[in-house]
RNA sequence: GGGAUUUUAGCUCAGUUGGUUCAGAGCAUCUGCCUUACAAGCAGAGGGUCGGGGGUUCGAAUCCCUCAAAUCCCA
């Protein structure tokens, strides 16, 4: 059969993915006989499409899952999506707008109908894309955070925490969009520089004819002032401490307070404090127990609390107030000023900081086990540097605002009563019953009004590692078999950006509802960035299309490309060169297969390299030990690199070259069997990284029985290896490289064969590898001796090697080279001797270190001797 | 403003409790090869005073201080 010289991934990938699914290799069910290995996917946004971050993240998960599966564990990777209330609602609103429908014209039910329609249409796309990447998820377990049972769990948790007294209602300042009449998250606010004015306004002191002057950009809010604040150390205002002033126009008395928040350099050094309309002022208000006076309605007009200009828009009011202040002589100065003003991403209205009643979860107690168990490494973060960040956050954690002014999500199960109270219950009927019991009066169902808000998306995804297995445990039921078997999960792979939003909260929920951690290890990936260091995002348009990449480079190429340069916790500066390297690697493996597949086996064929097998056997074990160590420490990039070098350098460049028969000649059966066996073993190591090409070659290398697939083949067992063999071979390889080097430097063709003469203490080393040495360096013989006429010489470790090159030798140049090396080695020896002659070193350093230094000394001395001999022969 | 992390070859990163071969890898670069597995390749080579300065130590990329730069989180 004629095989293409290039690996063609596309057909292979579809074929094997279908095969794996058809055979049910991704499926996991409870099996107490086997050790479970569980991973829950960080649920991507249901309306999202695959981006580079998902590619990296899910490749890593798939590597871990596939390796565990090959190790014989019951590997269970649970896929799913989350409802992402803000993002999804924004998309649905945008879709409706395109159809000419305003959200405000719809009822809640109508809107949700459209939202579900959207979800049904687009919700599965991202999971389908993950299949192209090769993700070996148990698709039968696919979950969605708004599935009926998962939603029930969220509501149960809200009720439970409310009854435990951990959930309360409180005031919080939000970004308010007066045009959209909705609260915005910080991400939806765009800050722009706006040309405005700084108004200098004087306030009269209550007990004298004096005035003080403040500077503000928002004169229309003076009616909401609760105090005037000065810096406690500001010498200009010491006389004002403890006194009171009148707000101009409305003549309300407010105190002068001191707080170091005030910037003495800015404005006049006197700050008007308006707790209802500025976040910093709100905090000053809390510290000084100031009243909160809210003068703005939800549409941005002044309300009755303002006393004057009621019903005017805030910007109209600003101009009118300025005029009124001027008329009364209170406006001293208006200076131009540029300020940063938040605008609504969607309506472009100026965002108003606004106090609103929100639901909060108390964090003081629920964080305790989550904090302790990470600090004590019960749950390990990889890399551990994130522990510091985690601690900083957990030590300064604030109560969690869990309500959102949206419709898409889990509606808060609180029901308001006509008497101003509310009850929390799973259903309206239950709420009615509780209300009647609690207040001893009867209510009609329509008396109850359910809270309009939904819960923060994280309030459902924090349950994810539990709720994908068991949704009833939150209602107080005993854990089911699934939860008992699969939980705690093993590894979680996610981005550091959501270490607090998601990871920490999952840990809290895990301990709260099971008393047990949700996972053992958290692998934190980096962010995929472009060459300029910018985060890849759709809006910047700097992200390649992942599916196009897979099409162009193959899924295996893309997977390895992403992993080559992404140690845990480090950002990945993406470069198409990386996936090109991945593709080249797949091609290299493909061509190694072509070589082996092309061999004809013959009983009479000569064994090329008897020592090759035992060398590679040991080399493989050494690499395997290293790979296992890397995996254990979650150094996935390093595990890949070690595998890469084992395959490319050791297997292809050294081993296959050793055993390869001369052109068009057959290979002996023993070497062939051994080579196919090695090939199978390297395919196993490669499989987690490159599942498709390895499965393809697994089947192409031998005839397989039904169900003998690489995806479920056994991971190679770690065995001891002999470092002496590796050392011997390394010495031989060094000699080969030196000979090639001499050829390269002298412009001698690799086809010209030589006799190598070696002066060594370890002749057996050379006889054992004689065939290999001759083959790889193109020698006609290897002899031993200390002198060769007309030869060029070089020293490898302590061994002196001679190649007879006749007239091609430039004696003067050779001498120079050797003298240079000699001087260098003498310098090195001197530094070692200096160390050894230092009594404090010999006394203080560990025995092993001193022994090493002595070895270095001996090696250097031997080398100097060999070099000096060479030099002597030249003269 | 508070906190965290990072700074090692052109790029991306290793470098384990300070001590093996005088700092390693991959990619990129340079040189020579279309040597029938692979030019998506083969063979070989060059490249770093470990961000700057100071200190501790017999010995520092590694520990301490200081300065500088970058990134991230919280406000």
CSV table of N, CA, C and O (backbone and C1' of nucleotides) in Angstrom, one decimal, chain A residues 6 283 388 500-501 565 567 570-571 581 583-584 587-588 591-592 594 635 644-645 648 652 657 660 663 737 740-741 824 838 840-841 845-846 849 856, chain B residues 3-6 12-16 19-22 25-28 31 35-45 57-58 71-75:
chain,number,residue,atom,x,y,z
A,6,UNK,N,2.5,12.6,4.0
A,6,UNK,CA,2.0,13.5,5.0
A,6,UNK,C,0.8,12.9,5.7
A,6,UNK,O,-0.1,12.3,5.0
A,283,UNK,N,-19.8,54.7,51.6
A,283,UNK,CA,-18.9,54.1,52.6
A,283,UNK,C,-18.5,55.1,53.8
A,283,UNK,O,-18.5,54.7,54.9
A,388,UNK,N,-1.6,32.1,47.9
A,388,UNK,CA,-1.5,33.5,48.5
A,388,UNK,C,-2.7,34.3,48.0
A,388,UNK,O,-3.2,35.1,48.8
A,500,UNK,N,-12.0,32.8,42.6
A,500,UNK,CA,-12.9,33.3,43.7
A,500,UNK,C,-14.3,33.1,43.4
A,500,UNK,O,-15.1,32.6,44.2
A,501,UNK,N,-14.7,33.6,42.2
A,501,UNK,CA,-16.1,33.6,41.8
A,501,UNK,C,-16.7,32.1,41.9
A,501,UNK,O,-17.8,31.9,42.3
A,565,UNK,N,3.4,25.1,25.3
A,565,UNK,CA,3.9,26.3,25.9
A,565,UNK,C,3.0,26.8,27.0
A,565,UNK,O,2.8,28.0,27.2
A,567,UNK,N,2.6,26.0,30.8
A,567,UNK,CA,2.7,25.5,32.2
A,567,UNK,C,1.6,26.0,33.0
A,567,UNK,O,1.0,27.1,32.7
A,570,UNK,N,0.4,29.8,33.8
A,570,UNK,CA,1.0,30.8,33.0
A,570,UNK,C,0.2,31.1,31.8
A,570,UNK,O,-0.4,30.2,31.2
A,571,UNK,N,0.1,32.4,31.4
A,571,UNK,CA,-0.6,32.7,30.2
A,571,UNK,C,0.0,32.1,29.0
A,571,UNK,O,1.2,31.8,29.0
A,581,UNK,N,3.9,23.3,15.0
A,581,UNK,CA,4.9,22.3,15.6
A,581,UNK,C,4.1,21.0,16.0
A,581,UNK,O,4.6,19.9,15.8
A,583,UNK,N,1.4,19.9,14.5
A,583,UNK,CA,1.1,19.2,13.3
A,583,UNK,C,2.4,18.4,12.8
A,583,UNK,O,2.3,17.3,12.4
A,584,UNK,N,3.5,19.1,12.8
A,584,UNK,CA,4.8,18.5,12.4
A,584,UNK,C,5.1,17.2,13.2
A,584,UNK,O,5.6,16.2,12.7
A,587,UNK,N,3.1,14.5,12.1
A,587,UNK,CA,3.6,14.0,10.8
A,587,UNK,C,4.9,13.1,11.0
A,587,UNK,O,5.1,12.1,10.3
A,588,UNK,N,5.6,13.5,12.0
A,588,UNK,CA,6.8,12.7,12.4
A,588,UNK,C,6.4,11.3,12.8
A,588,UNK,O,7.0,10.3,12.3
A,591,UNK,N,5.3,9.3,9.9
A,591,UNK,CA,6.4,8.8,9.0
A,591,UNK,C,7.2,7.6,9.7
A,591,UNK,O,7.7,6.8,9.0
A,592,UNK,N,7.3,7.7,11.0
A,592,UNK,CA,7.9,6.6,11.7
A,592,UNK,C,7.1,5.3,11.4
A,592,UNK,O,7.7,4.2,11.2
A,594,UNK,N,5.3,4.8,8.8
A,594,UNK,CA,5.5,4.4,7.4
A,594,UNK,C,6.8,3.6,7.2
A,594,UNK,O,6.8,2.6,6.5
A,635,UNK,N,2.5,19.0,35.8
A,635,UNK,CA,3.2,19.7,34.9
A,635,UNK,C,3.0,19.1,33.5
A,635,UNK,O,3.8,18.3,33.0
A,644,UNK,N,7.5,14.0,23.8
A,644,UNK,CA,7.9,14.5,22.5
A,644,UNK,C,9.4,14.1,22.2
A,644,UNK,O,9.7,13.6,21.2
A,645,UNK,N,10.2,14.4,23.2
A,645,UNK,CA,11.7,14.1,23.0
A,645,UNK,C,11.9,12.6,23.0
A,645,UNK,O,12.8,12.1,22.2
A,648,UNK,N,10.6,11.7,19.4
A,648,UNK,CA,11.3,12.2,18.2
A,648,UNK,C,12.8,11.9,18.3
A,648,UNK,O,13.4,11.4,17.3
A,652,UNK,N,12.8,7.9,17.2
A,652,UNK,CA,13.0,8.1,15.8
A,652,UNK,C,14.4,8.3,15.4
A,652,UNK,O,15.0,7.6,14.6
A,657,UNK,N,17.0,4.6,13.6
A,657,UNK,CA,18.2,4.6,12.8
A,657,UNK,C,19.1,3.5,13.1
A,657,UNK,O,19.8,3.0,12.2
A,660,UNK,N,17.2,0.2,11.7
A,660,UNK,CA,16.8,0.2,10.3
A,660,UNK,C,17.7,-0.6,9.3
A,660,UNK,O,18.9,-0.4,9.3
A,663,UNK,N,18.7,-0.1,2.7
A,663,UNK,CA,17.6,0.1,1.8
A,663,UNK,C,17.2,-1.1,1.1
A,663,UNK,O,18.0,-1.9,0.6
A,737,UNK,N,28.2,12.0,17.7
A,737,UNK,CA,28.0,13.4,17.4
A,737,UNK,C,29.3,14.1,17.1
A,737,UNK,O,29.4,15.0,16.1
A,740,UNK,N,30.3,13.3,13.6
A,740,UNK,CA,29.5,14.0,12.6
A,740,UNK,C,30.0,15.5,12.6
A,740,UNK,O,30.0,16.1,11.5
A,741,UNK,N,30.3,16.0,13.7
A,741,UNK,CA,30.7,17.3,13.9
A,741,UNK,C,32.0,17.6,13.1
A,741,UNK,O,32.2,18.5,12.3
A,824,UNK,N,40.8,25.7,29.0
A,824,UNK,CA,39.5,25.8,29.6
A,824,UNK,C,39.3,24.7,30.7
A,824,UNK,O,38.9,25.0,31.8
A,838,UNK,N,39.5,24.3,50.2
A,838,UNK,CA,38.9,25.2,51.3
A,838,UNK,C,38.4,24.3,52.4
A,838,UNK,O,37.4,23.5,52.2
A,840,UNK,N,36.7,24.8,55.0
A,840,UNK,CA,35.3,25.1,55.4
A,840,UNK,C,34.3,24.4,54.5
A,840,UNK,O,33.3,24.0,54.9
A,841,UNK,N,34.7,24.4,53.2
A,841,UNK,CA,33.8,23.7,52.2
A,841,UNK,C,33.8,22.2,52.5
A,841,UNK,O,32.7,21.6,52.6
A,845,UNK,N,30.1,21.3,53.6
A,845,UNK,CA,29.2,20.8,52.6
A,845,UNK,C,28.8,19.3,52.8
A,845,UNK,O,29.5,18.6,53.4
A,846,UNK,N,27.6,19.0,52.3
A,846,UNK,CA,27.2,17.6,52.4
A,846,UNK,C,28.2,16.6,51.7
A,846,UNK,O,28.8,17.0,50.8
A,849,UNK,N,28.0,16.2,48.0
A,849,UNK,CA,28.5,17.4,47.2
A,849,UNK,C,30.0,17.3,47.1
A,849,UNK,O,30.6,17.6,46.0
A,856,UNK,N,34.6,15.4,39.8
A,856,UNK,CA,34.8,16.4,38.8
A,856,UNK,C,36.3,16.6,38.7
A,856,UNK,O,36.8,16.8,37.5
B,3,G,P,-0.4,46.5,51.2
B,3,G,O5',-0.8,45.1,50.5
B,3,G,C5',-1.5,44.1,51.2
B,3,G,C4',-2.1,43.1,50.3
B,3,G,C3',-1.0,42.3,49.4
B,3,G,O3',-0.4,41.3,50.1
B,3,G,C1',-2.9,42.9,48.1
B,4,A,P,1.1,40.9,49.7
B,4,A,O5',0.8,40.0,48.4
B,4,A,C5',0.0,38.8,48.5
B,4,A,C4',-0.3,38.2,47.2
B,4,A,C3',0.9,37.9,46.3
B,4,A,O3',1.5,36.7,46.7
B,4,A,C1',-0.7,39.0,45.0
B,5,U,P,3.1,36.5,46.4
B,5,U,O5',3.2,36.3,44.9
B,5,U,C5',2.6,35.2,44.2
B,5,U,C4',2.6,35.5,42.7
B,5,U,C3',3.9,35.6,42.0
B,5,U,O3',4.5,34.4,41.8
B,5,U,C1',2.5,37.3,41.3
B,6,U,P,6.1,34.3,41.8
B,6,U,O5',6.5,35.0,40.5
B,6,U,C5',6.1,34.4,39.2
B,6,U,C4',6.3,35.4,38.1
B,6,U,C3',7.7,35.9,37.8
B,6,U,O3',8.5,34.9,37.0
B,6,U,C1',6.3,37.7,37.8
B,12,U,P,8.1,36.0,25.5
B,12,U,O5',7.8,34.5,25.7
B,12,U,C5',6.6,34.0,25.2
B,12,U,C4',6.5,32.5,25.5
B,12,U,C3',6.7,32.2,27.0
B,12,U,O3',5.6,32.4,27.7
B,12,U,C1',7.9,30.6,25.6
B,13,C,P,5.7,32.6,29.3
B,13,C,O5',6.1,31.1,29.7
B,13,C,C5',7.0,30.9,30.8
B,13,C,C4',7.5,29.5,30.7
B,13,C,C3',8.3,28.9,31.8
B,13,C,O3',7.4,28.5,32.8
B,13,C,C1',9.5,28.4,29.8
B,14,A,P,7.9,28.3,34.3
B,14,A,O5',8.6,26.9,34.3
B,14,A,C5',10.0,26.8,34.3
B,14,A,C4',10.4,25.3,34.3
B,14,A,C3',11.2,24.9,35.4
B,14,A,O3',10.5,24.4,36.5
B,14,A,C1',12.4,24.5,33.4
B,15,G,P,10.6,24.9,38.0
B,15,G,O5',12.2,24.8,38.2
B,15,G,C5',12.8,23.5,38.3
B,15,G,C4',14.3,23.7,38.2
B,15,G,C3',14.9,24.6,39.3
B,15,G,O3',15.0,24.0,40.5
B,15,G,C1',15.8,25.1,37.2
B,16,U,P,14.9,24.8,41.9
B,16,U,O5',15.3,23.7,43.0
B,16,U,C5',14.8,23.7,44.2
B,16,U,C4',13.6,22.8,44.4
B,16,U,C3',13.9,21.6,45.4
B,16,U,O3',13.6,22.0,46.8
B,16,U,C1',13.0,20.8,43.4
B,19,G,P,21.6,24.4,44.9
B,19,G,O5',23.1,24.2,45.2
B,19,G,C5',24.1,24.6,44.2
B,19,G,C4',25.3,23.7,44.4
B,19,G,C3',24.8,22.2,44.3
B,19,G,O3',25.0,21.6,43.1
B,19,G,C1',26.3,22.7,46.1
B,20,U,P,25.8,21.9,41.8
B,20,U,O5',25.0,21.0,40.9
B,20,U,C5',25.6,20.4,39.7
B,20,U,C4',26.6,19.4,40.2
B,20,U,C3',27.4,18.7,39.0
B,20,U,O3',28.8,19.2,39.3
B,20,U,C1',26.4,17.0,40.4
B,21,U,P,29.9,19.2,38.3
B,21,U,O5',29.4,20.1,37.1
B,21,U,C5',30.3,20.5,36.2
B,21,U,C4',30.1,19.9,34.8
B,21,U,C3',28.9,20.4,34.0
B,21,U,O3',29.2,21.6,33.4
B,21,U,C1',29.2,18.0,33.9
B,22,C,P,28.0,22.6,33.3
B,22,C,O5',28.6,23.9,34.0
B,22,C,C5',28.5,24.0,35.5
B,22,C,C4',29.4,25.1,35.9
B,22,C,C3',29.4,26.3,35.0
B,22,C,O3',28.5,27.2,35.4
B,22,C,C1',31.6,25.6,35.3
B,25,A,P,19.9,22.2,26.3
B,25,A,O5',18.4,22.0,26.2
B,25,A,C5',17.8,20.8,26.7
B,25,A,C4',16.3,20.9,26.6
B,25,A,C3',15.7,21.4,25.3
B,25,A,O3',15.6,20.4,24.3
B,25,A,C1',14.7,22.6,27.1
B,26,G,P,15.8,20.7,22.8
B,26,G,O5',14.4,21.3,22.4
B,26,G,C5',13.2,20.5,22.4
B,26,G,C4',12.0,21.4,22.2
B,26,G,C3',12.1,22.3,21.0
B,26,G,O3',11.7,21.6,19.8
B,26,G,C1',11.4,23.6,22.9
B,27,C,P,12.3,22.0,18.5
B,27,C,O5',11.8,23.5,18.2
B,27,C,C5',10.4,23.7,17.9
B,27,C,C4',10.0,25.1,18.0
B,27,C,C3',10.8,26.0,17.0
B,27,C,O3',10.2,26.0,15.7
B,27,C,C1',10.8,27.0,19.1
B,28,A,P,11.2,26.1,14.4
B,28,A,O5',11.8,27.6,14.6
B,28,A,C5',11.0,28.8,14.3
B,28,A,C4',11.7,30.0,14.7
B,28,A,C3',13.0,30.2,14.0
B,28,A,O3',12.8,30.8,12.7
B,28,A,C1',13.4,30.6,16.3
B,31,U,P,23.2,30.7,6.5
B,31,U,O5',24.2,29.5,6.7
B,31,U,C5',25.6,29.7,6.9
B,31,U,C4',26.2,28.3,7.1
B,31,U,C3',25.9,27.3,6.1
B,31,U,O3',26.6,27.4,4.9
B,31,U,C1',25.8,26.3,8.3
B,35,U,P,18.5,13.2,-1.5
B,35,U,O5',19.7,12.1,-1.6
B,35,U,C5',20.9,12.2,-0.9
B,35,U,C4',21.0,10.9,0.0
B,35,U,C3',19.6,10.4,0.6
B,35,U,O3',19.0,9.5,-0.3
B,35,U,C1',21.2,10.7,2.3
B,36,U,P,17.5,9.6,-0.7
B,36,U,O5',16.6,9.4,0.6
B,36,U,C5',16.5,8.2,1.2
B,36,U,C4',15.1,7.7,1.0
B,36,U,C3',15.0,6.2,1.3
B,36,U,O3',14.7,6.0,2.7
B,36,U,C1',14.1,6.6,-0.9
B,37,A,P,14.1,5.1,3.5
B,37,A,O5',12.8,5.9,4.0
B,37,A,C5',11.5,5.4,3.8
B,37,A,C4',10.5,6.2,4.4
B,37,A,C3',10.8,7.7,4.5
B,37,A,O3',10.2,8.3,3.3
B,37,A,C1',10.2,7.0,6.7
B,38,C,P,10.9,9.6,2.7
B,38,C,O5',10.5,10.8,3.6
B,38,C,C5',9.1,11.3,3.6
B,38,C,C4',8.9,12.1,4.9
B,38,C,C3',9.7,13.3,5.0
B,38,C,O3',9.1,14.4,4.4
B,38,C,C1',9.7,12.1,7.1
B,39,A,P,9.8,15.1,3.2
B,39,A,O5',9.7,16.7,3.4
B,39,A,C5',9.7,17.3,4.7
B,39,A,C4',10.4,18.7,4.6
B,39,A,C3',9.9,19.4,3.4
B,39,A,O3',9.4,20.7,3.8
B,39,A,C1',12.2,19.4,3.5
B,40,A,P,7.9,21.1,4.1
B,40,A,O5',7.6,20.7,5.7
B,40,A,C5',7.9,21.6,6.8
B,40,A,C4',7.6,20.8,8.0
B,40,A,C3',8.2,19.4,7.9
B,40,A,O3',9.3,19.1,8.8
B,40,A,C1',5.8,19.4,8.1
B,41,G,P,9.7,19.2,10.1
B,41,G,O5',10.7,17.9,10.3
B,41,G,C5',10.2,16.6,9.8
B,41,G,C4',11.2,16.0,8.9
B,41,G,C3',12.7,16.0,9.4
B,41,G,O3',12.9,15.0,10.4
B,41,G,C1',12.6,16.5,7.1
B,42,C,P,14.0,15.3,11.6
B,42,C,O5',15.3,15.0,10.8
B,42,C,C5',15.6,13.7,10.3
B,42,C,C4',16.9,13.7,9.7
B,42,C,C3',18.1,14.3,10.5
B,42,C,O3',18.5,13.4,11.5
B,42,C,C1',18.2,15.1,8.3
B,43,A,P,19.1,14.0,12.9
B,43,A,O5',20.5,14.5,12.4
B,43,A,C5',21.5,13.6,12.0
B,43,A,C4',22.7,14.4,11.5
B,43,A,C3',23.2,15.5,12.5
B,43,A,O3',24.0,14.9,13.6
B,43,A,C1',23.1,16.4,10.4
B,44,G,P,24.0,15.6,15.0
B,44,G,O5',24.7,17.0,14.7
B,44,G,C5',26.2,17.0,14.6
B,44,G,C4',26.6,18.3,14.1
B,44,G,C3',26.5,19.5,15.0
B,44,G,O3',27.5,19.5,16.0
B,44,G,C1',25.9,20.1,12.8
B,45,A,P,27.2,20.2,17.4
B,45,A,O5',27.4,21.7,17.0
B,45,A,C5',28.6,22.3,16.6
B,45,A,C4',28.4,23.7,16.1
B,45,A,C3',28.0,24.7,17.2
B,45,A,O3',29.1,25.1,17.9
B,45,A,C1',26.6,25.0,15.3
B,57,U,P,28.4,36.1,56.7
B,57,U,O5',28.4,34.7,55.9
B,57,U,C5',27.7,33.6,56.4
B,57,U,C4',27.7,32.5,55.4
B,57,U,C3',29.1,32.2,54.8
B,57,U,O3',29.8,31.3,55.6
B,57,U,C1',27.5,32.4,53.0
B,58,C,P,31.4,31.5,55.8
B,58,C,O5',32.0,31.1,54.4
B,58,C,C5',33.4,31.3,54.0
B,58,C,C4',33.7,30.6,52.8
B,58,C,C3',32.7,30.7,51.6
B,58,C,O3',33.0,31.9,50.9
B,58,C,C1',33.2,28.4,51.9
B,71,U,P,1.3,45.9,32.0
B,71,U,O5',0.7,44.5,32.6
B,71,U,C5',0.6,43.3,31.9
B,71,U,C4',0.3,42.2,32.7
B,71,U,C3',-1.0,42.3,33.6
B,71,U,O3',-2.1,42.0,32.8
B,71,U,C1',0.7,41.5,35.0
B,72,C,P,-3.5,42.7,33.1
B,72,C,O5',-4.0,41.9,34.4
B,72,C,C5',-4.3,40.5,34.3
B,72,C,C4',-4.4,39.9,35.7
B,72,C,C3',-5.5,40.6,36.6
B,72,C,O3',-6.8,40.1,36.3
B,72,C,C1',-3.5,40.3,37.8
B,73,C,P,-8.1,41.0,36.6
B,73,C,O5',-8.2,40.8,38.2
B,73,C,C5',-8.6,39.5,38.7
B,73,C,C4',-8.5,39.6,40.2
B,73,C,C3',-9.3,40.6,40.9
B,73,C,O3',-10.7,40.1,41.1
B,73,C,C1',-7.1,40.7,41.8
B,74,C,P,-11.8,41.2,41.0
B,74,C,O5',-11.7,42.0,42.4
B,74,C,C5',-11.9,41.3,43.6
B,74,C,C4',-11.5,42.2,44.8
B,74,C,C3',-12.2,43.5,44.8
B,74,C,O3',-13.5,43.5,45.3
B,74,C,C1',-9.9,43.8,45.3
B,75,A,P,-14.6,44.5,44.8
B,75,A,O5',-14.1,45.9,45.3
B,75,A,C5',-14.3,46.3,46.7
B,75,A,C4',-13.4,47.4,47.0
B,75,A,C3',-14.0,48.8,46.6
B,75,A,O3',-14.9,49.3,47.6
B,75,A,C1',-11.7,48.7,46.1
